[in-house]
Amino acid sequence: MRTLLLLLALTPVLHAQAVSRSADGRVYWVENPMPGETFQVYVGKGDVPPVLGAFSAENGRLVFRPRFLLADEVRAIFRGVVTRFPALRAAPVSSTVVEAVYPTADRLPENLLKFYVVFSGPMQRGEGWTRLQLLKANGTPVELPFLEIDQELWDPGNRRFTILFDPGRIKRGVLPLNEVGPALVVGETYTLVVDAAWRDAAGAPLRTGYRKKFTVTEAERRPIEPSAWRVVTPRAGSRDPLTVEFGRPLDAALALRLITRRGGSSCRRRRGRRESIG
């Protein structure tokens, strides 16, 4: 009798335990299994064979990765406990892309104040600062180049996102510029990176990421001189565009809002072509 009691004391108590699944449905696991234990995953009803895949031991878990993604309803059995998982919802497919980043020029002044990122459709708010990077020529990120305010700056349609450079690293004689240095250095080349994981209003990621490469020139401190602009007028009776060459990048959003056409009874205000600004 003493021997029997001893054997019972050494036998571990196996508690019932459910199987867990990752959000994307690609990984199933149980916590702290006993050596040699396993579980089965099934798709479909009736007498069907277990799903094929690979088991591995990872950080105290027994992990199962199916050979193929299981989109239908799934049931998993471990220690006699049946865990059911609903069919996976199809991930939304996005057609949203970055249409442009303004200024469009590839040579920009070291005291550049802002970028505008324009998307082809409405985007979700709250992700901007985790989806943007400014990289140096060697691929390392610039440390905190932007003014990351909690209230993101979007247009009313959530299609244009405004990136403000930290003004403390632009204005001369202020502490951040003196201690940390400028975000942009004359003569250096940088790349603004928009992550493809940025989600649109439907929750889908961008169809593709976006990269804008530019080289930094001397600071631009001259006042704007409209008299120096070159205006190319369309031919009479044609539908050719009116072209204005500014000679340097301007604030695209302000230019589109503040530059208007007047005169003539049939004239009406029309939005300028974005690609002609900056």
Short mmCIF file of C-alpha atoms in Angstrom, two decimals:
data_model
loop_
_atom_site.label_atom_id
_atom_site.label_comp_id
_atom_site.label_asym_id
_atom_site.label_seq_id
_atom_site.Cartn_x
_atom_site.Cartn_y
_atom_site.Cartn_z
CA MET A 1 0.00 0.00 0.00
CA ARG A 2 2.86 2.40 0.74
CA THR A 3 4.31 1.77 -2.72
CA LEU A 4 0.99 2.52 -4.41
CA LEU A 5 0.59 5.80 -2.50
CA LEU A 6 4.10 6.83 -3.52
CA LEU A 7 3.41 6.19 -7.21
CA LEU A 8 0.23 8.22 -7.04
CA ALA A 9 2.07 11.13 -5.46
CA LEU A 10 4.66 11.16 -8.26
CA THR A 11 2.06 11.13 -11.02
CA PRO A 12 1.44 14.73 -12.30
CA VAL A 13 -2.08 16.02 -12.42
CA LEU A 14 -2.94 16.83 -16.05
CA HIS A 15 -5.42 19.65 -16.07
CA ALA A 16 -7.75 20.21 -18.98
CA GLN A 17 -6.43 22.93 -21.24
CA ALA A 18 -7.69 24.65 -24.35
CA VAL A 19 -5.61 25.23 -27.47
CA SER A 20 -4.82 28.83 -28.44
CA ARG A 21 -4.59 30.34 -31.93
CA SER A 22 -2.81 33.44 -33.25
CA ALA A 23 -4.88 36.26 -34.72
CA ASP A 24 -3.80 35.45 -38.27
CA GLY A 25 -4.59 31.75 -37.86
CA ARG A 26 -1.10 30.58 -38.74
CA VAL A 27 0.00 29.30 -35.31
CA TYR A 28 -1.68 27.05 -32.67
CA TRP A 29 -0.21 26.22 -29.26
CA VAL A 30 -0.68 24.87 -25.73
CA GLU A 31 1.16 26.01 -22.61
CA ASN A 32 3.57 23.80 -20.63
CA PRO A 33 2.77 20.38 -22.11
CA MET A 34 4.20 17.18 -20.67
CA PRO A 35 7.03 15.49 -22.62
CA GLY A 36 5.63 13.55 -25.54
CA GLU A 37 2.24 15.26 -25.44
CA THR A 38 0.69 16.54 -28.63
CA PHE A 39 -2.63 17.78 -29.93
CA GLN A 40 -4.61 17.47 -33.14
CA VAL A 41 -6.13 20.10 -35.40
CA TYR A 42 -9.03 19.32 -37.72
CA VAL A 43 -10.90 21.12 -40.49
CA GLY A 44 -14.30 19.93 -41.60
CA LYS A 45 -16.94 17.70 -40.03
CA GLY A 46 -17.08 13.95 -39.62
CA ASP A 47 -14.23 11.48 -39.62
CA VAL A 48 -11.47 13.58 -41.16
CA PRO A 49 -7.70 13.19 -40.68
CA PRO A 50 -5.72 15.76 -38.66
CA VAL A 51 -4.29 18.74 -40.49
CA LEU A 52 -0.70 18.35 -41.70
CA GLY A 53 1.90 20.66 -40.23
CA ALA A 54 4.96 20.96 -38.01
CA PHE A 55 5.28 20.92 -34.20
CA SER A 56 7.99 22.73 -32.27
CA ALA A 57 8.82 23.54 -28.63
CA GLU A 58 9.08 27.30 -28.08
CA ASN A 59 9.41 29.03 -24.68
CA GLY A 60 7.47 26.41 -22.77
CA ARG A 61 4.83 26.04 -25.49
CA LEU A 62 4.03 23.22 -27.86
CA VAL A 63 3.52 25.08 -31.11
CA PHE A 64 1.82 23.77 -34.26
CA ARG A 65 2.08 25.49 -37.64
CA PRO A 66 -0.26 24.10 -40.30
CA ARG A 67 1.25 23.46 -43.70
CA PHE A 68 -1.47 25.65 -45.21
CA LEU A 69 -3.54 28.53 -43.81
CA LEU A 70 -6.79 27.15 -42.35
CA ALA A 71 -9.45 29.65 -43.38
CA ASP A 72 -12.49 27.50 -42.50
CA GLU A 73 -13.80 26.60 -39.04
CA VAL A 74 -11.18 24.69 -37.04
CA ARG A 75 -11.36 22.38 -34.02
CA ALA A 76 -8.36 21.36 -31.93
CA ILE A 77 -8.22 18.55 -29.34
CA PHE A 78 -5.79 18.43 -26.41
CA ARG A 79 -6.22 16.20 -23.35
CA GLY A 80 -9.75 15.45 -24.48
CA VAL A 81 -10.76 19.12 -24.56
CA VAL A 82 -12.17 20.34 -27.88
CA THR A 83 -11.43 23.98 -28.76
CA ARG A 84 -13.33 25.46 -31.70
CA PHE A 85 -12.14 28.42 -33.76
CA PRO A 86 -14.40 30.32 -36.17
CA ALA A 87 -13.52 30.73 -39.82
CA LEU A 88 -11.01 33.46 -40.46
CA ARG A 89 -12.34 36.70 -41.86
CA ALA A 90 -10.80 37.57 -45.17
CA ALA A 91 -8.23 40.33 -44.72
CA PRO A 92 -9.30 43.53 -46.44
CA VAL A 93 -7.45 44.17 -49.68
CA SER A 94 -6.41 47.75 -50.21
CA SER A 95 -6.01 49.71 -53.39
CA THR A 96 -4.87 52.80 -51.46
CA VAL A 97 -1.44 54.15 -52.34
CA VAL A 98 0.66 57.22 -51.66
CA GLU A 99 -0.07 59.51 -54.59
CA ALA A 100 2.68 62.00 -53.84
CA VAL A 101 4.87 63.60 -51.21
CA TYR A 102 5.23 67.39 -51.36
CA PRO A 103 7.50 69.17 -52.02
CA THR A 104 8.16 66.95 -55.03
CA ALA A 105 11.64 68.39 -55.70
CA ASP A 106 14.67 66.19 -55.05
CA ARG A 107 16.73 69.12 -53.70
CA LEU A 108 15.26 70.72 -50.58
CA PRO A 109 16.55 73.42 -48.16
CA GLU A 110 17.87 72.53 -44.73
CA ASN A 111 15.18 74.71 -43.10
CA LEU A 112 12.34 72.77 -44.73
CA LEU A 113 9.31 73.10 -42.45
CA LYS A 114 7.01 70.32 -43.57
CA PHE A 115 6.12 67.47 -45.88
CA TYR A 116 2.64 66.61 -47.14
CA VAL A 117 1.87 62.93 -47.77
CA VAL A 118 -1.12 62.59 -50.09
CA PHE A 119 -3.00 59.27 -50.32
CA SER A 120 -5.36 58.06 -53.03
CA GLY A 121 -8.08 57.34 -50.45
CA PRO A 122 -9.04 58.12 -46.83
CA MET A 123 -6.75 56.76 -44.13
CA GLN A 124 -7.03 55.80 -40.47
CA ARG A 125 -5.85 58.28 -37.86
CA GLY A 126 -3.44 57.53 -35.05
CA GLU A 127 -0.76 55.56 -36.94
CA GLY A 128 1.28 58.30 -38.58
CA TRP A 129 4.32 58.46 -36.31
CA THR A 130 4.76 54.69 -36.25
CA ARG A 131 4.62 54.47 -40.06
CA LEU A 132 7.11 57.18 -40.99
CA GLN A 133 10.90 57.22 -40.95
CA LEU A 134 13.55 59.63 -42.14
CA LEU A 135 16.69 57.71 -43.08
CA LYS A 136 20.24 58.93 -43.60
CA ALA A 137 22.21 57.88 -46.67
CA ASN A 138 23.66 54.91 -44.73
CA GLY A 139 20.17 53.66 -43.84
CA THR A 140 20.16 54.65 -40.17
CA PRO A 141 17.16 56.66 -38.96
CA VAL A 142 17.42 60.33 -38.03
CA GLU A 143 16.60 60.69 -34.34
CA LEU A 144 13.29 62.49 -33.70
CA PRO A 145 13.30 64.78 -36.76
CA PHE A 146 9.57 65.49 -36.66
CA LEU A 147 7.23 67.28 -34.29
CA GLU A 148 5.19 64.26 -33.20
CA ILE A 149 2.04 65.86 -31.86
CA ASP A 150 -0.78 63.63 -30.59
CA GLN A 151 -3.41 65.44 -32.67
CA GLU A 152 -2.36 64.35 -36.14
CA LEU A 153 -2.71 66.92 -38.89
CA TRP A 154 -5.09 65.61 -41.58
CA ASP A 155 -7.23 67.33 -44.16
CA PRO A 156 -11.03 66.90 -43.73
CA GLY A 157 -11.05 63.86 -46.02
CA ASN A 158 -8.19 62.05 -44.19
CA ARG A 159 -6.20 61.94 -47.42
CA ARG A 160 -3.44 64.50 -46.78
CA PHE A 161 -1.13 64.03 -43.80
CA THR A 162 1.11 66.92 -42.70
CA ILE A 163 4.58 66.16 -41.32
CA LEU A 164 6.10 69.05 -39.40
CA PHE A 165 9.83 69.14 -38.76
CA ASP A 166 10.75 69.97 -35.17
CA PRO A 167 11.07 73.79 -35.29
CA GLY A 168 13.59 73.66 -32.45
CA ARG A 169 16.02 71.97 -34.85
CA ILE A 170 15.47 74.59 -37.57
CA LYS A 171 15.42 78.01 -35.89
CA ARG A 172 18.82 79.50 -35.21
CA GLY A 173 19.85 80.23 -31.63
CA VAL A 174 17.42 77.85 -29.89
CA LEU A 175 18.48 75.09 -27.49
CA PRO A 176 17.54 71.92 -29.48
CA LEU A 177 19.45 73.11 -32.55
CA ASN A 178 22.51 73.98 -30.46
CA GLU A 179 22.48 70.72 -28.47
CA VAL A 180 21.15 68.09 -30.89
CA GLY A 181 21.91 69.72 -34.22
CA PRO A 182 19.73 70.12 -37.30
CA ALA A 183 17.51 67.31 -38.53
CA LEU A 184 18.73 68.00 -42.08
CA VAL A 185 22.38 68.69 -42.89
CA VAL A 186 23.46 70.55 -46.04
CA GLY A 187 24.94 68.24 -48.65
CA GLU A 188 23.53 65.08 -47.12
CA THR A 189 21.00 62.77 -48.79
CA TYR A 190 17.92 61.45 -46.98
CA THR A 191 14.96 59.19 -47.68
CA LEU A 192 11.49 59.69 -46.27
CA VAL A 193 9.92 56.22 -45.89
CA VAL A 194 6.17 55.58 -45.69
CA ASP A 195 5.51 52.08 -44.32
CA ALA A 196 3.17 49.88 -46.35
CA ALA A 197 1.58 48.70 -43.08
CA TRP A 198 -0.18 52.07 -42.67
CA ARG A 199 -3.91 51.22 -42.77
CA ASP A 200 -6.58 52.94 -44.77
CA ALA A 201 -10.09 53.76 -43.56
CA ALA A 202 -11.23 50.19 -44.28
CA GLY A 203 -8.44 48.73 -42.13
CA ALA A 204 -6.36 47.45 -45.05
CA PRO A 205 -2.64 48.19 -45.40
CA LEU A 206 -1.36 50.29 -48.26
CA ARG A 207 -0.91 48.44 -51.53
CA THR A 208 2.76 49.40 -51.42
CA GLY A 209 5.10 51.56 -49.38
CA TYR A 210 6.64 54.79 -50.61
CA ARG A 211 10.14 56.30 -50.52
CA LYS A 212 11.15 59.86 -51.32
CA LYS A 213 14.86 60.53 -51.72
CA PHE A 214 16.23 64.06 -51.59
CA THR A 215 19.42 66.03 -51.08
CA VAL A 216 19.66 68.99 -48.70
CA THR A 217 20.71 72.42 -49.97
CA GLU A 218 21.48 75.69 -48.19
CA ALA A 219 18.68 77.21 -46.11
CA GLU A 220 16.09 79.24 -48.05
CA ARG A 221 15.56 82.58 -46.31
CA ARG A 222 14.56 84.80 -49.22
CA PRO A 223 11.01 86.24 -49.21
CA ILE A 224 8.62 85.01 -51.90
CA GLU A 225 8.70 87.29 -54.97
CA PRO A 226 5.67 86.69 -57.21
CA SER A 227 7.14 89.12 -59.73
CA ALA A 228 9.90 86.59 -60.36
CA TRP A 229 7.47 83.78 -61.23
CA ARG A 230 7.32 82.66 -64.84
CA VAL A 231 3.76 82.34 -66.16
CA VAL A 232 3.08 80.35 -69.33
CA THR A 233 -0.39 81.25 -70.60
CA PRO A 234 -2.49 78.80 -72.63
CA ARG A 235 -3.32 79.42 -76.27
CA ALA A 236 -6.62 81.22 -76.87
CA GLY A 237 -9.48 78.77 -77.34
CA SER A 238 -7.42 75.80 -76.15
CA ARG A 239 -7.67 73.66 -73.04
CA ASP A 240 -3.96 73.90 -72.33
CA PRO A 241 -3.06 74.46 -68.66
CA LEU A 242 -1.92 77.75 -67.22
CA THR A 243 1.58 77.00 -65.93
CA VAL A 244 3.32 78.96 -63.19
CA GLU A 245 6.98 78.23 -62.54
CA PHE A 246 7.90 79.40 -59.05
CA GLY A 247 11.61 78.76 -59.30
CA ARG A 248 11.67 77.00 -55.93
CA PRO A 249 9.39 74.75 -53.86
CA LEU A 250 6.34 76.36 -52.26
CA ASP A 251 3.95 75.07 -49.63
CA ALA A 252 1.69 72.90 -51.82
CA ALA A 253 -1.45 73.10 -49.67
CA LEU A 254 -1.21 76.87 -49.23
CA ALA A 255 -0.47 77.43 -52.92
CA LEU A 256 -3.51 75.43 -54.00
CA ARG A 257 -5.71 77.34 -51.56
CA LEU A 258 -4.37 80.87 -52.02
CA ILE A 259 -3.53 81.09 -55.71
CA THR A 260 -6.73 81.73 -57.66
CA ARG A 261 -7.73 82.78 -61.16
CA ARG A 262 -9.92 85.83 -61.64
CA GLY A 263 -11.49 87.73 -64.54
CA GLY A 264 -13.97 86.92 -67.32
CA SER A 265 -17.63 86.14 -66.92
CA SER A 266 -17.11 82.44 -67.56
CA CYS A 267 -14.17 82.02 -65.21
CA ARG A 268 -14.50 79.78 -62.21
CA ARG A 269 -12.04 78.79 -59.55
CA ARG A 270 -10.48 75.42 -60.21
CA ARG A 271 -8.12 73.38 -58.10
CA GLY A 272 -4.60 73.48 -59.45
CA ARG A 273 -2.72 70.38 -60.44
CA ARG A 274 -0.90 69.12 -57.41
CA GLU A 275 2.00 67.83 -59.42
CA SER A 276 2.80 71.36 -60.55
CA ILE A 277 3.44 72.60 -56.99
CA GLY A 278 6.88 72.13 -55.43
#
